[in-house]
Amino acid sequence: MPEKPATPTLSERSTLDRTVSRSAGSFDRYRLLQRVGEGGMGEVWLAEQTEPVRRQVALKVIKVGMDSAQVVARFEAERQALALMDHPGIATVFDGGTTPEGRPFFAMELVRGEPITTYCDRHRLTTRQRLELFMLVCEGVQHAHQKGIIHRDLKPSNLLVTIQDERPVPKIIDFGVAKATAQHLTERTLFTELGALIGTPEYMSPEQAEMGALDIDTRTDIYALGVLLYELLTGSLPFSRRELGQAGFSEIQRIIREKEPPRPSTRITELGAASTEAASNRHTEPLRLASELRGDLDWITMRALEKDRTRRYQTAGALSAEILRYLSNEPVSAGPPSPAYRAKKFLRRHRVGVAAGATVAAALIVGLGAALIGLRAAVRARDAEATARKQAESALEFVSDMFGAVDPRLARGHDVTVAEIVDPAAAKVARSFAGDAEGEAVVRGVIGQAYSNLARYPDALREFDRAFELRQALGQASTPPALSLRHNWGATLLASGDVARARDLLRQVWQERSVRLGPTHRDALATRSLLAYARQLAGDLDGATAEIREVLRDQERSLGPGDRDTLESQCSLADMLNSAGQPEEALRVAHEAATRAASAHGADGDLALMAASIEAESLDDLSRHEEAATLLARVVRGKERLYGPNHPETLVSMDLLASSLKSLGQDERAITLNRAVVDRATRTLGEGHASTLTYMNNLAQALRQGGRLAEAEPIFRRVIELRSQHDGPRATETMIATSNLGLLLLQRNAPVAALPLLREAVDGLRSSLPPDHWMIGVALLNLGRCQTALHEHSVAEVTLLDAHARLQKSLGATHGRTNQARMALTGLYTAWGKPEKAKTWRESLEAPGQ
């Protein structure tokens, strides 16, 4: 109804009066007072009814010149729809008729009100008050649905709040695009023209946007109610008017059908300065509002906004009942969609039918989605429609072939691994994309990322290298897709241990992104964050920490404190502070990151769990082992719910929990947990996987420290054998396992056998790590202990002093490993018969965290 009230001119009044004066007396009882609004097909007038009762009404009549058969049919449909309903939340129809010219009119209840969102903001209604008003809207919509009427254009301007008996009552108006589900609203032909969107895009359901692909039913109004609920809670729309206004017709359809809006609580954190106004309009503060929306209200709203209508609330009454359960502090039925459902929905949006095997990694599914998105972007950039279609079809055919292995008829009863999908796909990329270098480059990039996620770094680097060659040949070395490829390539080089090459590559990417996008652009900052990590791996903890602080500062300013990239950098800072022997500050930073992540993305989200895990490591370093174990137990439960019991993320936290339990003296529980981690990793990732070998090493360490040397020794030897095969005999991880085996032999009172292993470990780590890396200090510490046991006191003194100096410089004076070096020096001088020096080192001992 009213948008721009206007007083009619004399000529307008004369035109309408002439139109209606000959209508068999049907307008004799109405006196026109003021035109109060108009829509696409009709005008609404404030009129005074003179008989049989005197009252003011809203009179709607088709505009002059708009009396086509289609418009007349829709107008009559609206009149009939309103006439069918009798509910206090729906404007009542009093009368109707037709002018001699064939233009229908009807008189209805005059609703003196304002749009529901305007009313709520003007009166600064709280969230609870808004929900109570929203429930009344749901009741009106439910009544319409029971009468077989779908509104199809529910939005604030069609939901006017008026005051009755001193309380606000929302009234639903304008059934101009209503649809009958069980009966014909008019005998005239009423149809929707092909290519015409029915409704308002901001409030339109995905099936409306499809335009005929699905029959519209009452659940389309549930979606619009979800948009309204989102707006009432946050003060903004899931998809802004600006975003949709700048998009073309097909892009609007795509956004509505495919794009997922942020949860309401997340939207509040993304509003920046506008969040203050939104919170003020709800009589609260931004952080408190985000907290209030997080959880049940997030999931209730997102369920109403489901793209798949079968997952929405099936009736307006059900949505209202859910709101009532929330207001009554009762459990609600809505909740976050499972990871499996999200992956399934993502693939369905891209028209790929997949029957995924149980061991197919989530990383591969995400990579597949990235490949298709990249290909679709490339398709849109092309001029030739036929070429675009061919490329898209080639991509989908290739993807279908990739996942063919998980078809039970082809798998022949065995559980399909990721390698069984990726390896054959990688082997035939060139053949599948013959003549389409760009398509091949995109798919090789995503296969490379899949290999990287599986820690098969040589395979990943091969795919990245070939993908970049293709980009270079196309003259695309510095395009955004190529820069993303090189960014991922650099990250994989870091993971594989090639720090020097990674730094060179990432510096180039950062420089190009800084020039092209600006130094504070999201992508430029993401690359710089990786560069900081590279400095950490190179042993430059001070430089790495300073750089990540700068990155974090820029991300907080440009992206906001709740952004994913910001929070990941904050977690990196906490991790670096832990490594640098600053557990107190690390704990503060990690705790702040966990709080921010919980506020912006949910307490059970991946970022909150990541931050909590780093927080627990800080607690362990501060010897607050019981707190660390309690927190890690919660993290493990959260990751099991989020990822599943065998996911690598879950296993990482289980392994950390085992370490905390060991520190608490709960050796058997720790070893049992270590064994479970190794068993799950072996089944899921394979025995030779880098993560599995890390867990095997940690199990052997726990057994060694528990005195179960006979069980630990063969595990260490197996780790060394597999590390040598996969990473090389002098690789860092191989040397770590070698040093651990040397310690075990030393513990067995076999220092002669241990000495060559410990020397090899020191030499190997010196050749593979930066000079100041703390791991070299640990290896020297172990060697010095062995030399002490062999009574090589003067040699041991040089070794242990070197170890202490390195550890103090890299980890700090109060770090636990630095204290271990002091204890070893105390033991050396005691055994050497130098009590004064032993006393000096004993008195220098610092408890970790002091």
Short mmCIF file of N, CA and C in Angstrom, two decimals, residues 454 646 648 651 680-689 691-692 695:
data_model
loop_
_atom_site.label_atom_id
_atom_site.label_comp_id
_atom_site.label_asym_id
_atom_site.label_seq_id
_atom_site.Cartn_x
_atom_site.Cartn_y
_atom_site.Cartn_z
N LEU A 454 46.53 -33.80 1.42
CA LEU A 454 46.83 -35.19 1.79
C LEU A 454 48.28 -35.36 2.20
N ASN A 646 37.42 -39.54 12.87
CA ASN A 646 38.66 -39.92 12.19
C ASN A 646 39.27 -38.80 11.37
N PRO A 648 41.47 -35.64 10.26
CA PRO A 648 42.78 -35.17 10.72
C PRO A 648 42.71 -34.08 11.78
N LEU A 651 42.12 -35.72 15.07
CA LEU A 651 43.28 -36.48 15.52
C LEU A 651 44.37 -35.57 16.10
N ARG A 680 43.50 -44.79 14.15
CA ARG A 680 42.57 -44.05 13.28
C ARG A 680 43.31 -43.41 12.11
N ALA A 681 44.47 -42.85 12.37
CA ALA A 681 45.23 -42.22 11.29
C ALA A 681 45.69 -43.24 10.27
N THR A 682 46.10 -44.42 10.74
CA THR A 682 46.55 -45.47 9.82
C THR A 682 45.42 -45.91 8.91
N ARG A 683 44.21 -46.06 9.49
CA ARG A 683 43.06 -46.47 8.69
C ARG A 683 42.64 -45.37 7.72
N THR A 684 42.67 -44.15 8.17
CA THR A 684 42.14 -43.04 7.37
C THR A 684 43.16 -42.50 6.37
N LEU A 685 44.41 -42.33 6.83
CA LEU A 685 45.42 -41.67 6.00
C LEU A 685 46.45 -42.64 5.42
N GLY A 686 46.62 -43.77 6.08
CA GLY A 686 47.65 -44.72 5.66
C GLY A 686 48.87 -44.63 6.57
N GLU A 687 49.61 -45.72 6.69
CA GLU A 687 50.74 -45.77 7.62
C GLU A 687 51.85 -44.80 7.21
N GLY A 688 52.03 -44.60 5.91
CA GLY A 688 53.13 -43.78 5.45
C GLY A 688 52.83 -42.29 5.42
N HIS A 689 51.62 -41.89 5.79
CA HIS A 689 51.27 -40.47 5.77
C HIS A 689 52.07 -39.71 6.82
N SER A 691 51.31 -37.29 8.83
CA SER A 691 50.65 -37.14 10.13
C SER A 691 50.67 -38.44 10.91
N THR A 692 50.42 -39.55 10.24
CA THR A 692 50.45 -40.85 10.91
C THR A 692 51.82 -41.10 11.54
N TYR A 695 52.24 -39.17 14.69
CA TYR A 695 51.51 -39.80 15.80
C TYR A 695 52.23 -41.07 16.27
#
